[in-house]
PDB file of C-alpha atoms in Angstrom:
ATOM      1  CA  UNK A   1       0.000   0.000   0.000  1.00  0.00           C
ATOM      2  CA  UNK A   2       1.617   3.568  -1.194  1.00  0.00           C
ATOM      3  CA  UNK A   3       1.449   5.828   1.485  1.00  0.00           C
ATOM      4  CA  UNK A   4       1.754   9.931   1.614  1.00  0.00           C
ATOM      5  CA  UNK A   5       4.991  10.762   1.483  1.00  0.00           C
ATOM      6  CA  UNK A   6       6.082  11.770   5.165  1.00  0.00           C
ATOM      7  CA  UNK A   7       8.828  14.468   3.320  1.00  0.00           C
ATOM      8  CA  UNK A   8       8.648  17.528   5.988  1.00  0.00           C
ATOM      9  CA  UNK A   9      10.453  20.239   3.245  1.00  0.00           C
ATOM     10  CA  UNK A  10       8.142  23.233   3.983  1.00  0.00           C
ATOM     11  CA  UNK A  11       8.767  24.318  -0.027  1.00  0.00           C
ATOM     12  CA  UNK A  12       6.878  20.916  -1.038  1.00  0.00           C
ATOM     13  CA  UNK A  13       3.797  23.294   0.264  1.00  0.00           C
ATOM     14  CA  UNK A  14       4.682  26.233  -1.948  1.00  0.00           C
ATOM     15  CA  UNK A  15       2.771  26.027  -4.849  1.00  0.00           C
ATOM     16  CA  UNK A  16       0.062  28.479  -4.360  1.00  0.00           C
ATOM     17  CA  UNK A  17      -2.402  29.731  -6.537  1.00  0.00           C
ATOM     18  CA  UNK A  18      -0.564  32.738  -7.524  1.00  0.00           C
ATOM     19  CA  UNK A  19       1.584  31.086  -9.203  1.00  0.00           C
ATOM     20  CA  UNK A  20      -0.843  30.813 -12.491  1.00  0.00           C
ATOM     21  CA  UNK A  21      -1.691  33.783 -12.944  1.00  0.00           C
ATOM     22  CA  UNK A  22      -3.218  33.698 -16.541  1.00  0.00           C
ATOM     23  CA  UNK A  23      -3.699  37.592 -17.367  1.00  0.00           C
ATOM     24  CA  UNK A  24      -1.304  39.912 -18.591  1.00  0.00           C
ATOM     25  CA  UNK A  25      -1.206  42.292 -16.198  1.00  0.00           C
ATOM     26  CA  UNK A  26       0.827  44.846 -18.704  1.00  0.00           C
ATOM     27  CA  UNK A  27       1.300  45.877 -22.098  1.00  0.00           C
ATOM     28  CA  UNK A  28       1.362  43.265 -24.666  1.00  0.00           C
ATOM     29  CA  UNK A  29       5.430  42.145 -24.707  1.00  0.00           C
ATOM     30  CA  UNK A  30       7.407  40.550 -27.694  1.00  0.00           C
ATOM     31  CA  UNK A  31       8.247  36.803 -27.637  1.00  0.00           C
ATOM     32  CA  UNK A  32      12.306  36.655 -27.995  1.00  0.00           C
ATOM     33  CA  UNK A  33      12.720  33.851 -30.757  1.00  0.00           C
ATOM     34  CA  UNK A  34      14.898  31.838 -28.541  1.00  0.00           C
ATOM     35  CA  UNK A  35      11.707  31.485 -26.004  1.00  0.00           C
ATOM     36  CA  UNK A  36       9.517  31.561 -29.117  1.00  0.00           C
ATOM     37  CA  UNK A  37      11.344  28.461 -30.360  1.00  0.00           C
ATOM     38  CA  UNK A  38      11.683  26.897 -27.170  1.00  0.00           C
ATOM     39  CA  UNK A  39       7.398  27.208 -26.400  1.00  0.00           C
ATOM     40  CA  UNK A  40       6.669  25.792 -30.284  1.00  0.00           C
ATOM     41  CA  UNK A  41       9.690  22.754 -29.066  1.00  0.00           C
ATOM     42  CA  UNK A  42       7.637  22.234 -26.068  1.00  0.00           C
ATOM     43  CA  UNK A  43       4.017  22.001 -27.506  1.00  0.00           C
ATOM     44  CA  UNK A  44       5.311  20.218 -30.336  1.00  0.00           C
ATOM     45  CA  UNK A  45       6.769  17.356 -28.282  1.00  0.00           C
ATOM     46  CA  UNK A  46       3.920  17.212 -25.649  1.00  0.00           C
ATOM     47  CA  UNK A  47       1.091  17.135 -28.436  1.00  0.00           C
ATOM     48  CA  UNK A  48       2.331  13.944 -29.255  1.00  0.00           C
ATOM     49  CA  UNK A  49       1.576  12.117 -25.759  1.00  0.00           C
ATOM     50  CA  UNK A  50      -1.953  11.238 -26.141  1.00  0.00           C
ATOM     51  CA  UNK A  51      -1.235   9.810 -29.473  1.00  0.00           C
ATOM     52  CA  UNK A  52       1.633   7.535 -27.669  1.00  0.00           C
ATOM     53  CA  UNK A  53      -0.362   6.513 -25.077  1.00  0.00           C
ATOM     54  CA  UNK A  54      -3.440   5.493 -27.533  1.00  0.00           C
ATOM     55  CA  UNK A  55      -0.811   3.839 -30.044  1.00  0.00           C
ATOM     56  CA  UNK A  56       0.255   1.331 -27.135  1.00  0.00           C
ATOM     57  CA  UNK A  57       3.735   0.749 -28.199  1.00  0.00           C
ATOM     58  CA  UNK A  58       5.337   2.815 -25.531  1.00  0.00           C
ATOM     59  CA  UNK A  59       4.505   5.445 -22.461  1.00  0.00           C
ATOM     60  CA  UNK A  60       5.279   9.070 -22.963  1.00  0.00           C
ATOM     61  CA  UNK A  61       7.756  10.125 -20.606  1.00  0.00           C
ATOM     62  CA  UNK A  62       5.439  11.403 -18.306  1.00  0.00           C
ATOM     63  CA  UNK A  63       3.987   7.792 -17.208  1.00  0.00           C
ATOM     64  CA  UNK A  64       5.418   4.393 -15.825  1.00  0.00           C
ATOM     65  CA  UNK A  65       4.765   1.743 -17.583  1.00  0.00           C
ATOM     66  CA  UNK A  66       3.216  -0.122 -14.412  1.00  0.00           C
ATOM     67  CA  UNK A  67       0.607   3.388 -15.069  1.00  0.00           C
ATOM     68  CA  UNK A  68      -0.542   1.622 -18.346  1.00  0.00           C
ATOM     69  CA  UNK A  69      -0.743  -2.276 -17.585  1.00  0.00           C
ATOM     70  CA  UNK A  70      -4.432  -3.430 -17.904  1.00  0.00           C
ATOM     71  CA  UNK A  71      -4.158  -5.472 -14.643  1.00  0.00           C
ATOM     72  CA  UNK A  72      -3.185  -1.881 -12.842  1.00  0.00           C
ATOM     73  CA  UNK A  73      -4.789   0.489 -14.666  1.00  0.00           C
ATOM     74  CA  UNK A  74      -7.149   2.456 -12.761  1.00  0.00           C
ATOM     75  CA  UNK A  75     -10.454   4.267 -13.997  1.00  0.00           C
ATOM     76  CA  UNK A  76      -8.940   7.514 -14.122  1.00  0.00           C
ATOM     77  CA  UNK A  77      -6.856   6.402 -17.334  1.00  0.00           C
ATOM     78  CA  UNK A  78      -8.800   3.993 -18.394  1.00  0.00           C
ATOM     79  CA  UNK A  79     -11.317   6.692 -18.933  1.00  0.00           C
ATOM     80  CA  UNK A  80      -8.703   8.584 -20.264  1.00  0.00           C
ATOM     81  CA  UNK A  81      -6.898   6.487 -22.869  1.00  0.00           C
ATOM     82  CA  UNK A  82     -10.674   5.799 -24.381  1.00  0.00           C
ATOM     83  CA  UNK A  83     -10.824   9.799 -24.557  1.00  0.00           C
ATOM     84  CA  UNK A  84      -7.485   9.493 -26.108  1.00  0.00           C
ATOM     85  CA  UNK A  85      -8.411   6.710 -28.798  1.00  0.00           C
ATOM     86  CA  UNK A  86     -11.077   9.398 -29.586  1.00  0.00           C
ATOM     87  CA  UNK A  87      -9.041  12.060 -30.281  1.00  0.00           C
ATOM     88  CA  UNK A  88      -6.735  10.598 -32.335  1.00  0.00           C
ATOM     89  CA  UNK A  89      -9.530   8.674 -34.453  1.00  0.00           C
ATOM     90  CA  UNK A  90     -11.907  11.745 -34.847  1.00  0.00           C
ATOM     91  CA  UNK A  91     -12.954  12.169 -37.910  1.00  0.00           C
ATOM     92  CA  UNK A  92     -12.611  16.242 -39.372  1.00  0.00           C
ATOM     93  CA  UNK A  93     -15.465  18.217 -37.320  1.00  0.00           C
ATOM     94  CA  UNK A  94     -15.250  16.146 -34.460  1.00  0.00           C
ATOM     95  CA  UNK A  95     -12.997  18.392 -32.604  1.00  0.00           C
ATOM     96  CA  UNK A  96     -15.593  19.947 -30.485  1.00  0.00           C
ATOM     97  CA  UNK A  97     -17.650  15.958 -29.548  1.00  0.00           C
ATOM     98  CA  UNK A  98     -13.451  15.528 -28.627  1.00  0.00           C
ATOM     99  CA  UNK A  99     -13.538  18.706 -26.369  1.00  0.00           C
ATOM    100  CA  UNK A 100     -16.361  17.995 -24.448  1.00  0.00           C
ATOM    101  CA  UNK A 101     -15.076  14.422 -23.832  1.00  0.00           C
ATOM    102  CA  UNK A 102     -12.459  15.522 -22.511  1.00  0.00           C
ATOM    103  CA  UNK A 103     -14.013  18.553 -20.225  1.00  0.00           C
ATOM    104  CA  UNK A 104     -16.709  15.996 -19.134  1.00  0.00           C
ATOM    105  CA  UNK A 105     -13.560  13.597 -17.248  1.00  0.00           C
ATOM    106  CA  UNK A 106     -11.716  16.563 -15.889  1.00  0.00           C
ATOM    107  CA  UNK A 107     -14.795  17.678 -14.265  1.00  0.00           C
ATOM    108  CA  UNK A 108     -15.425  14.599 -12.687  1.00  0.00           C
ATOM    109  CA  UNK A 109     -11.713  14.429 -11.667  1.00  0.00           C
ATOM    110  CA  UNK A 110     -12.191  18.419 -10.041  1.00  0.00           C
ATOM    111  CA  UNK A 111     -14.686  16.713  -8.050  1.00  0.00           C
ATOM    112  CA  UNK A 112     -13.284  13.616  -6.859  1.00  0.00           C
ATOM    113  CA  UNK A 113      -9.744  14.057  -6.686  1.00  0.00           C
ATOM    114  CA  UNK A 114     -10.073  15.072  -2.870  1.00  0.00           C
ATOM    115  CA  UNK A 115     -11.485  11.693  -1.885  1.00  0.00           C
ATOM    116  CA  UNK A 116      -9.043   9.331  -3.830  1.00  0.00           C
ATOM    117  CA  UNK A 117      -6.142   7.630  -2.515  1.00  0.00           C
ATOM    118  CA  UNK A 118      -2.834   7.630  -3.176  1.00  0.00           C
ATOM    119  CA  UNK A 119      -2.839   5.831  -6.332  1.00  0.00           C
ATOM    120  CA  UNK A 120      -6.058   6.918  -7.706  1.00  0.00           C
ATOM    121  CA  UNK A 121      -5.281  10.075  -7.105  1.00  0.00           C
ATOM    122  CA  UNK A 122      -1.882  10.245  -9.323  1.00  0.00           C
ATOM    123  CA  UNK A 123      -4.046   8.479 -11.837  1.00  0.00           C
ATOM    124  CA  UNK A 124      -6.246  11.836 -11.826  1.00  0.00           C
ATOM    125  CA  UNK A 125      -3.497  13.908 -12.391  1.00  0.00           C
ATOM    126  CA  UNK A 126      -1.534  11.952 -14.967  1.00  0.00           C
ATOM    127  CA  UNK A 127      -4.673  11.938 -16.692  1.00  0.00           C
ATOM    128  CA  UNK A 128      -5.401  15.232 -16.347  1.00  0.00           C
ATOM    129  CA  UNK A 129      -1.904  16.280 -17.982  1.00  0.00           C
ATOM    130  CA  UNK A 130      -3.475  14.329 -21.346  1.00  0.00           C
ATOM    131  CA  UNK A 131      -6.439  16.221 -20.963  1.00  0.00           C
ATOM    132  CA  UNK A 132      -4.912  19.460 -21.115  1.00  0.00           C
ATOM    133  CA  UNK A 133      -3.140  18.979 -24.140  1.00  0.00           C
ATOM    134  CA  UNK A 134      -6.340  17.712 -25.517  1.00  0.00           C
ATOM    135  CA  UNK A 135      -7.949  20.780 -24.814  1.00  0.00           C
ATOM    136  CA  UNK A 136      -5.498  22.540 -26.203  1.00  0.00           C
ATOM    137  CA  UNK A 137      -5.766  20.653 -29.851  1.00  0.00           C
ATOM    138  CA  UNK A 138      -8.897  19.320 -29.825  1.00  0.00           C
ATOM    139  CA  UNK A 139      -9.517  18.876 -33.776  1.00  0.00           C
ATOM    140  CA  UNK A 140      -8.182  16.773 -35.927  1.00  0.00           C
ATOM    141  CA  UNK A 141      -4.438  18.567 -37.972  1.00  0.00           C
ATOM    142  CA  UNK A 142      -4.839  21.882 -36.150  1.00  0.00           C
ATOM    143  CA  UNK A 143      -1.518  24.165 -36.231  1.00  0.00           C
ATOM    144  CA  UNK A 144      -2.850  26.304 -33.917  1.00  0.00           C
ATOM    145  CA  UNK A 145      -3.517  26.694 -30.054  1.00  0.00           C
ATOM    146  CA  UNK A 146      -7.293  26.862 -28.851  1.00  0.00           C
ATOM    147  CA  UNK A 147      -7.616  29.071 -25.935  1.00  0.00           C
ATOM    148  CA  UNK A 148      -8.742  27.415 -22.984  1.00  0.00           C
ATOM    149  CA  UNK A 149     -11.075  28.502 -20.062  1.00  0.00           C
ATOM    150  CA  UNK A 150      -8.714  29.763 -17.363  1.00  0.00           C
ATOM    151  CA  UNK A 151     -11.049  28.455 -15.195  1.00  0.00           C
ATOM    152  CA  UNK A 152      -9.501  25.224 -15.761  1.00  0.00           C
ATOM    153  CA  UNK A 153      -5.557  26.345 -14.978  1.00  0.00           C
ATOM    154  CA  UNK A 154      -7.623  27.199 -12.021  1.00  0.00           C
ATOM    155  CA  UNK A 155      -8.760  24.194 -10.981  1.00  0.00           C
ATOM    156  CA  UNK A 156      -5.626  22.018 -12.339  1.00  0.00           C
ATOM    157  CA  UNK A 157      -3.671  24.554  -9.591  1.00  0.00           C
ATOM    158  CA  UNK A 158      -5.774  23.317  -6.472  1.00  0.00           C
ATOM    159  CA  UNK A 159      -5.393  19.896  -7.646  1.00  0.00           C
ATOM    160  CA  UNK A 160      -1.810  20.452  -7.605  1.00  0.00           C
ATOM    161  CA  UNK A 161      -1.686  22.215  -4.910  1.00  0.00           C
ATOM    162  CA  UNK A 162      -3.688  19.278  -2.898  1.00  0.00           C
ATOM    163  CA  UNK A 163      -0.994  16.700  -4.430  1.00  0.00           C
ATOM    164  CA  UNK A 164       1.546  18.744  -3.140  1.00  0.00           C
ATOM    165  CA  UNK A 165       0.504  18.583   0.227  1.00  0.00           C
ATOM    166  CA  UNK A 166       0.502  14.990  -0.167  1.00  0.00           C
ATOM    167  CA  UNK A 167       4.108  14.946  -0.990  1.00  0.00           C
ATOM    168  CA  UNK A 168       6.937  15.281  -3.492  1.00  0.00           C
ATOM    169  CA  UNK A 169       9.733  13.886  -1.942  1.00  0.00           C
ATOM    170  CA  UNK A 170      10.795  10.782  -0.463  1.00  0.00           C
ATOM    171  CA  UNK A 171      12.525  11.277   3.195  1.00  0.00           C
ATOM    172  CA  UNK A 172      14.652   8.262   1.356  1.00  0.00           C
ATOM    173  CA  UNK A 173      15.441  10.669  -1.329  1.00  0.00           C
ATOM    174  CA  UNK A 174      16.317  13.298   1.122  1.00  0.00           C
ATOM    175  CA  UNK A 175      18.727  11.533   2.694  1.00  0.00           C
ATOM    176  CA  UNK A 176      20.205   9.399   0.083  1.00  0.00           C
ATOM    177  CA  UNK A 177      18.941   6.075   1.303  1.00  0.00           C
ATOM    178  CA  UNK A 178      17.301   3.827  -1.036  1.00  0.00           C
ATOM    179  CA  UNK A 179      13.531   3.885  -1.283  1.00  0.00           C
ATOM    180  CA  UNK A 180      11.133   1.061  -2.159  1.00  0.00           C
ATOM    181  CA  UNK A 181      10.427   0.655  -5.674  1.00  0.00           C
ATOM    182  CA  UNK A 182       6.757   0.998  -5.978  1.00  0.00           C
ATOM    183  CA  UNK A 183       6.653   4.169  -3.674  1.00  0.00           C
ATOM    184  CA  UNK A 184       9.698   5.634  -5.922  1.00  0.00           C
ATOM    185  CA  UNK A 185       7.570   5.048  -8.860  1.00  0.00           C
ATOM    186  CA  UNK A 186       4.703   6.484  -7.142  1.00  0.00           C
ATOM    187  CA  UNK A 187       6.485  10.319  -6.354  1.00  0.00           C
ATOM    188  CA  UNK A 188       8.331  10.282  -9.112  1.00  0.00           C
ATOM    189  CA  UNK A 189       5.097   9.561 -11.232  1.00  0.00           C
ATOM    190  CA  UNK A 190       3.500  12.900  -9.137  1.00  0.00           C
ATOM    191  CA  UNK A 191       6.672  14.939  -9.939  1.00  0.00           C
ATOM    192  CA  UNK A 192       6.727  14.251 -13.392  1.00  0.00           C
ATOM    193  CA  UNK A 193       2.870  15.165 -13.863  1.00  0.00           C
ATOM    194  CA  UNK A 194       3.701  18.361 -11.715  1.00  0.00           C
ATOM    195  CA  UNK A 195       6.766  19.195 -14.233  1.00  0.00           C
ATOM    196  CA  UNK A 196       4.558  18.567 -17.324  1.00  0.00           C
ATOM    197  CA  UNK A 197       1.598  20.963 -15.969  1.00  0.00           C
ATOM    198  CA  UNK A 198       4.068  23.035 -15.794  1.00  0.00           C
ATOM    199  CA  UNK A 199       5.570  22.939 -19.070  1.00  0.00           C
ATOM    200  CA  UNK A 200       2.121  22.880 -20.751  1.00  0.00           C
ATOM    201  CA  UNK A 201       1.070  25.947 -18.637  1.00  0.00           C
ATOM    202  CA  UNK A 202       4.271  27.911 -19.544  1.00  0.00           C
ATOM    203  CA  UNK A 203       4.092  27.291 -22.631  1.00  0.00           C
ATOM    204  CA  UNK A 204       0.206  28.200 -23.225  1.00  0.00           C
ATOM    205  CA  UNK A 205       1.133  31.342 -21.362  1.00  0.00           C
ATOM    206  CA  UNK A 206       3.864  32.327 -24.070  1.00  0.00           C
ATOM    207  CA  UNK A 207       2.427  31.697 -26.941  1.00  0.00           C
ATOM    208  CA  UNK A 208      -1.333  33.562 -25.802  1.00  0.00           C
ATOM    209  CA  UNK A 209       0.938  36.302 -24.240  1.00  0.00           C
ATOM    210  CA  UNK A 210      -0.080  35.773 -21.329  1.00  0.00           C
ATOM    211  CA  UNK A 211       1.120  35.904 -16.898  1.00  0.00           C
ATOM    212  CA  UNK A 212       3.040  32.461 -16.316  1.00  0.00           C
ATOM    213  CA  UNK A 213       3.436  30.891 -13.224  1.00  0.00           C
ATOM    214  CA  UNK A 214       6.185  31.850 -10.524  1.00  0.00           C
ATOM    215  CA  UNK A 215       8.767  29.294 -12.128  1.00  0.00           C
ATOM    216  CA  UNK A 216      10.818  28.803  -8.414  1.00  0.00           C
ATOM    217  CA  UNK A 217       7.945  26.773  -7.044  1.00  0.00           C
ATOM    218  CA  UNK A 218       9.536  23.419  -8.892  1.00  0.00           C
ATOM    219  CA  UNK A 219      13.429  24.549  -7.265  1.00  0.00           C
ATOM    220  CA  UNK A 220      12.630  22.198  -3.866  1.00  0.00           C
ATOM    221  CA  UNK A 221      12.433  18.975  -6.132  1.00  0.00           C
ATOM    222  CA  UNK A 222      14.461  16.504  -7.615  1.00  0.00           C
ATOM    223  CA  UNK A 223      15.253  17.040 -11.279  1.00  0.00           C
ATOM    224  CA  UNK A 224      14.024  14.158 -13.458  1.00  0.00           C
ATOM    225  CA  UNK A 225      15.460  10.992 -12.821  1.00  0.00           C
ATOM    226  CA  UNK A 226      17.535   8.868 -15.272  1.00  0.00           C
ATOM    227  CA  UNK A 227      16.129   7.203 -17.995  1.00  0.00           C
ATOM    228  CA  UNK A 228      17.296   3.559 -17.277  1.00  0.00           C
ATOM    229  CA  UNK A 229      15.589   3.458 -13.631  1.00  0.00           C
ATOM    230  CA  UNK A 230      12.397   5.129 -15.123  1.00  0.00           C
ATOM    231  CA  UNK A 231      11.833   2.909 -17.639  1.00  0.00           C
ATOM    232  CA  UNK A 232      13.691  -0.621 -15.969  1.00  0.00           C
ATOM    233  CA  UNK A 233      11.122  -3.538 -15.744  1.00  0.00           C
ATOM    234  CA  UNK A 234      12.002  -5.330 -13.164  1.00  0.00           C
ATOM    235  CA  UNK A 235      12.229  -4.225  -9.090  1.00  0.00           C
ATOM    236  CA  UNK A 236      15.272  -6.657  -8.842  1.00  0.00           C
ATOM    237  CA  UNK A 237      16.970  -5.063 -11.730  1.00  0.00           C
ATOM    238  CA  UNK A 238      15.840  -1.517  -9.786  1.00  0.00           C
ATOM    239  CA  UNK A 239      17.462  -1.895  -6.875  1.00  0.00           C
ATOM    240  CA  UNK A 240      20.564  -2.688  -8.484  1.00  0.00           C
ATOM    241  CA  UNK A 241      20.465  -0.320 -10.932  1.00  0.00           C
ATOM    242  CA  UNK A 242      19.235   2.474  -8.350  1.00  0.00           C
ATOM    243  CA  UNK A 243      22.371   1.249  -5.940  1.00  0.00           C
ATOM    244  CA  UNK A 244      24.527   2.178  -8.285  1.00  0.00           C
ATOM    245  CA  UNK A 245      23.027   5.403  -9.468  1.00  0.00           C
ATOM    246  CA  UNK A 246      23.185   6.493  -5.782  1.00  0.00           C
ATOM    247  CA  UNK A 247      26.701   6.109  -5.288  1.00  0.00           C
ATOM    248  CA  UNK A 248      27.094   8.794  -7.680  1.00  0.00           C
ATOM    249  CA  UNK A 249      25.238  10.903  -5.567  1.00  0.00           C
ATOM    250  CA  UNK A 250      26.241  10.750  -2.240  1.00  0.00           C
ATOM    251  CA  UNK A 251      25.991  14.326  -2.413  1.00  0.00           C
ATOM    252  CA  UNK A 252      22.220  14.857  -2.411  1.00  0.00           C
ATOM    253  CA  UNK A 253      20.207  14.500  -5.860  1.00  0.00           C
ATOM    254  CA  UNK A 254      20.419  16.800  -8.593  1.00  0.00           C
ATOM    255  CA  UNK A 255      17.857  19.407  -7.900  1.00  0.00           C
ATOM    256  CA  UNK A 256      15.690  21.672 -10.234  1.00  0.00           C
ATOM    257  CA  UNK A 257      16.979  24.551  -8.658  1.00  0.00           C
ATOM    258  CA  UNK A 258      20.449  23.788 -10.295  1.00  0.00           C
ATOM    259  CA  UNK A 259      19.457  24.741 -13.600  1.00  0.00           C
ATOM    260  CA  UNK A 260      19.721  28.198 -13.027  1.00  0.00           C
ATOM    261  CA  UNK A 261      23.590  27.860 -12.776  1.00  0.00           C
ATOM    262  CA  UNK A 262      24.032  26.104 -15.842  1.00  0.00           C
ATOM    263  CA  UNK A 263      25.922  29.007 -18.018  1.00  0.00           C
ATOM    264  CA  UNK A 264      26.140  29.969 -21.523  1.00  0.00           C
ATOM    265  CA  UNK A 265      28.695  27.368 -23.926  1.00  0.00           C
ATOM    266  CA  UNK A 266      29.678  23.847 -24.532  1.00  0.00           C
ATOM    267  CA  UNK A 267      30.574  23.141 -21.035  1.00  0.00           C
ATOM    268  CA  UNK A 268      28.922  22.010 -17.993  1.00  0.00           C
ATOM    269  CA  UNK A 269      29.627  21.807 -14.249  1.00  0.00           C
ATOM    270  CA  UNK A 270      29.696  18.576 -12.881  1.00  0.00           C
ATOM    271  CA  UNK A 271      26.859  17.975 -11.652  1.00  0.00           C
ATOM    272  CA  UNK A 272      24.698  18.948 -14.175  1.00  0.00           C
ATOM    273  CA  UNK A 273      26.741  16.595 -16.834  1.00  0.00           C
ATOM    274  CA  UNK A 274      26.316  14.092 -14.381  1.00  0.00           C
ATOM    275  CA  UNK A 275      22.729  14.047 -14.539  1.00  0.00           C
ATOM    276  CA  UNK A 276      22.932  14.893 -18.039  1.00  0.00           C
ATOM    277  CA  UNK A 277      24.358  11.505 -19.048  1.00  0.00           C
ATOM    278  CA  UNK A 278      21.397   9.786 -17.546  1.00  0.00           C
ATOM    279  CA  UNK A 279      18.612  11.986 -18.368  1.00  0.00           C
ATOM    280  CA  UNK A 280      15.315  10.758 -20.207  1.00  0.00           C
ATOM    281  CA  UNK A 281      13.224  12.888 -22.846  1.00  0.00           C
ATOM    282  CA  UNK A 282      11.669  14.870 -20.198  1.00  0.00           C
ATOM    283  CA  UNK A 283      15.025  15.782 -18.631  1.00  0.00           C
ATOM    284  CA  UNK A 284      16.192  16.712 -21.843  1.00  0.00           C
ATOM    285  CA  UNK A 285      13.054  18.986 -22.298  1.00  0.00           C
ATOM    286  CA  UNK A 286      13.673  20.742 -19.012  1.00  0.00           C
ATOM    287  CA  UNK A 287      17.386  20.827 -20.255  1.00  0.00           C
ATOM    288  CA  UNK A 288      16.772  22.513 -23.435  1.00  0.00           C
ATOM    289  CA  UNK A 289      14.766  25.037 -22.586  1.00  0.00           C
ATOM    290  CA  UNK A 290      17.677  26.148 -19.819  1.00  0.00           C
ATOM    291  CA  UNK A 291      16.974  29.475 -18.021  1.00  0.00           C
ATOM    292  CA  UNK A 292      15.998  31.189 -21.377  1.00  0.00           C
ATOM    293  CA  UNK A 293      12.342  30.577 -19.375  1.00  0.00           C
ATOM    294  CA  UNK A 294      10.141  33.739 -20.418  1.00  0.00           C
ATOM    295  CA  UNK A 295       9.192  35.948 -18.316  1.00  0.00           C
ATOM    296  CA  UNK A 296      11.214  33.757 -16.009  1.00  0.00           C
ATOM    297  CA  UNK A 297      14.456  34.306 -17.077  1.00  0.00           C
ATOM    298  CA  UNK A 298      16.068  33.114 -14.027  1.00  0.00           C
ATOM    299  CA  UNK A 299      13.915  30.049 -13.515  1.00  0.00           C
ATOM    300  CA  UNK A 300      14.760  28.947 -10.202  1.00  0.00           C
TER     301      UNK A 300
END
């Protein structure tokens, strides 16, 4: 049985709801084409999850594969890979029958999420991340970004907020001792749904010139974590795998904050190479973006 994480880190609280704003509270401000690029990178990668998900041949990088086994699947994304099938079946005009699909399960999952458990409840916001991008191309070969009700940001933020509170962090991974597999998977599964709400929101935000969130609320967590323990099938293989992973660092995990000292040219610091040479797709979207973050420059 998962249990909340017992992580006392005061910033695991921190996420609070003004940090999605989605006004512009000034002038309307030009895009620089590096964050231009970096928004159209991001929406272009992350449109492609519901499609992966629906295809079957693989998880996006946001989900475990133990998230998509039909003996484990919950009804969250059950419900939520049929919406997905859906969307990437629809025939041209459907878009809007796709958009109220989708707004129909994220209302029920506004409702409920409060009275889930652990597991159900990361279900909700996993599929709540597909949703999202859903909402944002609902029809069938658009180019384009549909606006969508901010009253949704809003209530993605308390759900977030709520999951928060349930926590982000492993003591384990606080003090460099080695966790259990199936709760690992379990926060690391939150985290990674937090990063790509996140991602989606900024990037919405940029390219509808509008307020983004305050971008240091991810700095108290663990960056993403290394490609071969996310996706390794086995808990045996895990555990070795993780053992040696941690000896490399002994120091504490690589943190989000640490992006902000990653400087300008082909070199790195330690640390961040480090965790570079393990890092999985979503890693490498956090990583390419850097702290070119708009109007975060500094992200952290």
């Amino acid at each position: 049985m998962i249990q909340p994480s017992s992580d006392s880190t005061p910033d695991s609280n921190n996420i609070l709801p003004n940090d999605w704003l989605l006004w512009n509270t000034g002038p309307p401000q030009s895009v620089p084409p590096l964050v231009k690029h970096n928004m159209e990178t991001l929406l272009k990668v992350m449109k492609t999850w519901p499609r992966t998900m629906a295809k079957g041949f693989q998880t996006p990088p946001m989900l475990h594969f133990t998230h998509l086994e039909p003996s484990r699947t919950l009804w969250p994304m059950k419900n939520c890979v049929t919406v997905a099938r859906m969307w990437v079946s629809q025939d041209d005009g459907a878009a809007e029958l796709v958009r109220q699909a989708a707004l129909q399960e994220m209302r029920v999952l506004f409702q409920q999420h409060r009275s889930m458990d652990e597991r159900h409840l990361l279900a909700a916001l996993q599929a709540l991340v597909m949703y999202t991008v859903m909402l944002m191309f609902p029809g069938k070969g658009q180019i384009s970004l549909s606006i969508v009700d901010p009253a949704i940001f809003a209530c993605l933020q308390r759900v977030i907020s709520y999951v928060a509170r349930t926590g982000l962090l492993l003591t384990e991974e606080r003090d460099c001792i080695q966790p259990a597999w199936e709760a690992w998977v379990h926060v690391t599964g939150k985290r990674r749904a937090v990063f790509s709400l996140y991602l989606l929101h900024w990037s919405y935000s940029v390219y509808h010139n509008l307020e983004s969130f305050a971008c240091s609320q991810l700095g108290f967590m663990p960056a993403p974590t290394p490609k071969f323990l996310w996706q390794c099938e086995t808990e045996d293989k895990w555990e070795e795998l993780y053992a040696r992973w941690l000896s490399q660092w002994r120091d504490g995990p690589y943190m989000m904050s640490e992006f902000a000292a990653i400087q300008a040219g082909i070199a790195l610091e330690q640390r961040s190479e480090r965790w570079l040479e393990d890092a999985d797709e979503l890693g490498i979207l956090f990583f390419s973006i850097g702290n070119t973050v708009y109007p975060c420059v500094e992200w952290w």
